[in-house]
Amino acid sequence: MCPNCEDFARTVLLLGQLALYADTTGADLDFVEAVSPSLAVSLPEPPPGVFPDGYDPDGGPAYPGDS
């Protein structure tokens, strides 16, 4: 297994579980709001094969307000 695959899979799983928790009745949305950005930022580089060859995340259309 590649060195980052386990970390990537674990972080994605935690983000999914957090999303499910956020949809439950009585969920602490302050907790969700505080934890979700930290989890998202901690994602390591995706393992090889997740994106197609030559994928450029900056290659899409310009967003409104971008020059």
GROMACS .gro file of C-alpha atoms in nm:
model
   67
    1MET     CA    1   0.000   0.000   0.000
    2CYS     CA    2   0.125   0.348  -0.077
    3PRO     CA    3   0.242   0.550   0.226
    4ASN     CA    4  -0.041   0.807   0.214
    5CYS     CA    5  -0.329   0.572   0.124
    6GLU     CA    6  -0.411   0.476   0.482
    7ASP     CA    7  -0.407   0.838   0.607
    8PHE     CA    8  -0.615   0.955   0.311
    9ALA     CA    9  -0.874   0.679   0.359
   10ARG     CA   10  -0.897   0.740   0.734
   11THR     CA   11  -0.943   1.116   0.691
   12VAL     CA   12  -1.208   1.072   0.421
   13LEU     CA   13  -1.389   0.824   0.646
   14LEU     CA   14  -1.384   1.072   0.935
   15LEU     CA   15  -1.520   1.349   0.711
   16GLY     CA   16  -1.800   1.117   0.600
   17GLN     CA   17  -1.885   1.022   0.956
   18LEU     CA   18  -1.884   1.388   1.055
   19ALA     CA   19  -2.125   1.468   0.770
   20LEU     CA   20  -2.358   1.190   0.884
   21TYR     CA   21  -2.339   1.317   1.242
   22ALA     CA   22  -2.423   1.670   1.127
   23ASP     CA   23  -2.749   1.540   0.980
   24THR     CA   24  -2.864   1.373   1.302
   25THR     CA   25  -3.121   1.530   1.532
   26GLY     CA   26  -2.954   1.720   1.815
   27ALA     CA   27  -2.610   1.726   1.654
   28ASP     CA   28  -2.370   1.982   1.797
   29LEU     CA   29  -2.327   2.195   1.486
   30ASP     CA   30  -2.068   2.416   1.657
   31PHE     CA   31  -1.854   2.104   1.693
   32VAL     CA   32  -1.909   2.013   1.327
   33GLU     CA   33  -1.822   2.367   1.220
   34ALA     CA   34  -1.504   2.365   1.428
   35VAL     CA   35  -1.380   2.018   1.331
   36SER     CA   36  -1.468   1.989   0.961
   37PRO     CA   37  -1.220   2.251   0.830
   38SER     CA   38  -0.942   2.094   1.035
   39LEU     CA   39  -1.013   1.752   0.891
   40ALA     CA   40  -1.038   1.884   0.537
   41VAL     CA   41  -0.707   2.071   0.566
   42SER     CA   42  -0.536   1.764   0.708
   43LEU     CA   43  -0.605   1.557   0.397
   44PRO     CA   44  -0.274   1.439   0.259
   45GLU     CA   45  -0.207   1.437  -0.111
   46PRO     CA   46  -0.450   1.193  -0.271
   47PRO     CA   47  -0.307   0.852  -0.355
   48PRO     CA   48  -0.206   0.784  -0.715
   49GLY     CA   49  -0.498   0.700  -0.941
   50VAL     CA   50  -0.759   0.915  -0.766
   51PHE     CA   51  -0.743   1.179  -1.040
   52PRO     CA   52  -0.685   1.107  -1.409
   53ASP     CA   53  -0.342   1.163  -1.563
   54GLY     CA   54  -0.284   1.528  -1.654
   55TYR     CA   55  -0.554   1.654  -1.416
   56ASP     CA   56  -0.500   2.022  -1.335
   57PRO     CA   57  -0.707   2.154  -1.043
   58ASP     CA   58  -0.643   2.508  -1.169
   59GLY     CA   59  -0.745   2.429  -1.525
   60GLY     CA   60  -1.117   2.502  -1.490
   61PRO     CA   61  -1.309   2.817  -1.572
   62ALA     CA   62  -1.236   3.139  -1.386
   63TYR     CA   63  -1.454   3.209  -1.085
   64PRO     CA   64  -1.650   3.534  -1.068
   65GLY     CA   65  -1.419   3.805  -0.941
   66ASP     CA   66  -1.101   3.627  -1.053
   67SER     CA   67  -0.888   3.813  -1.300
   0.00000   0.00000   0.00000
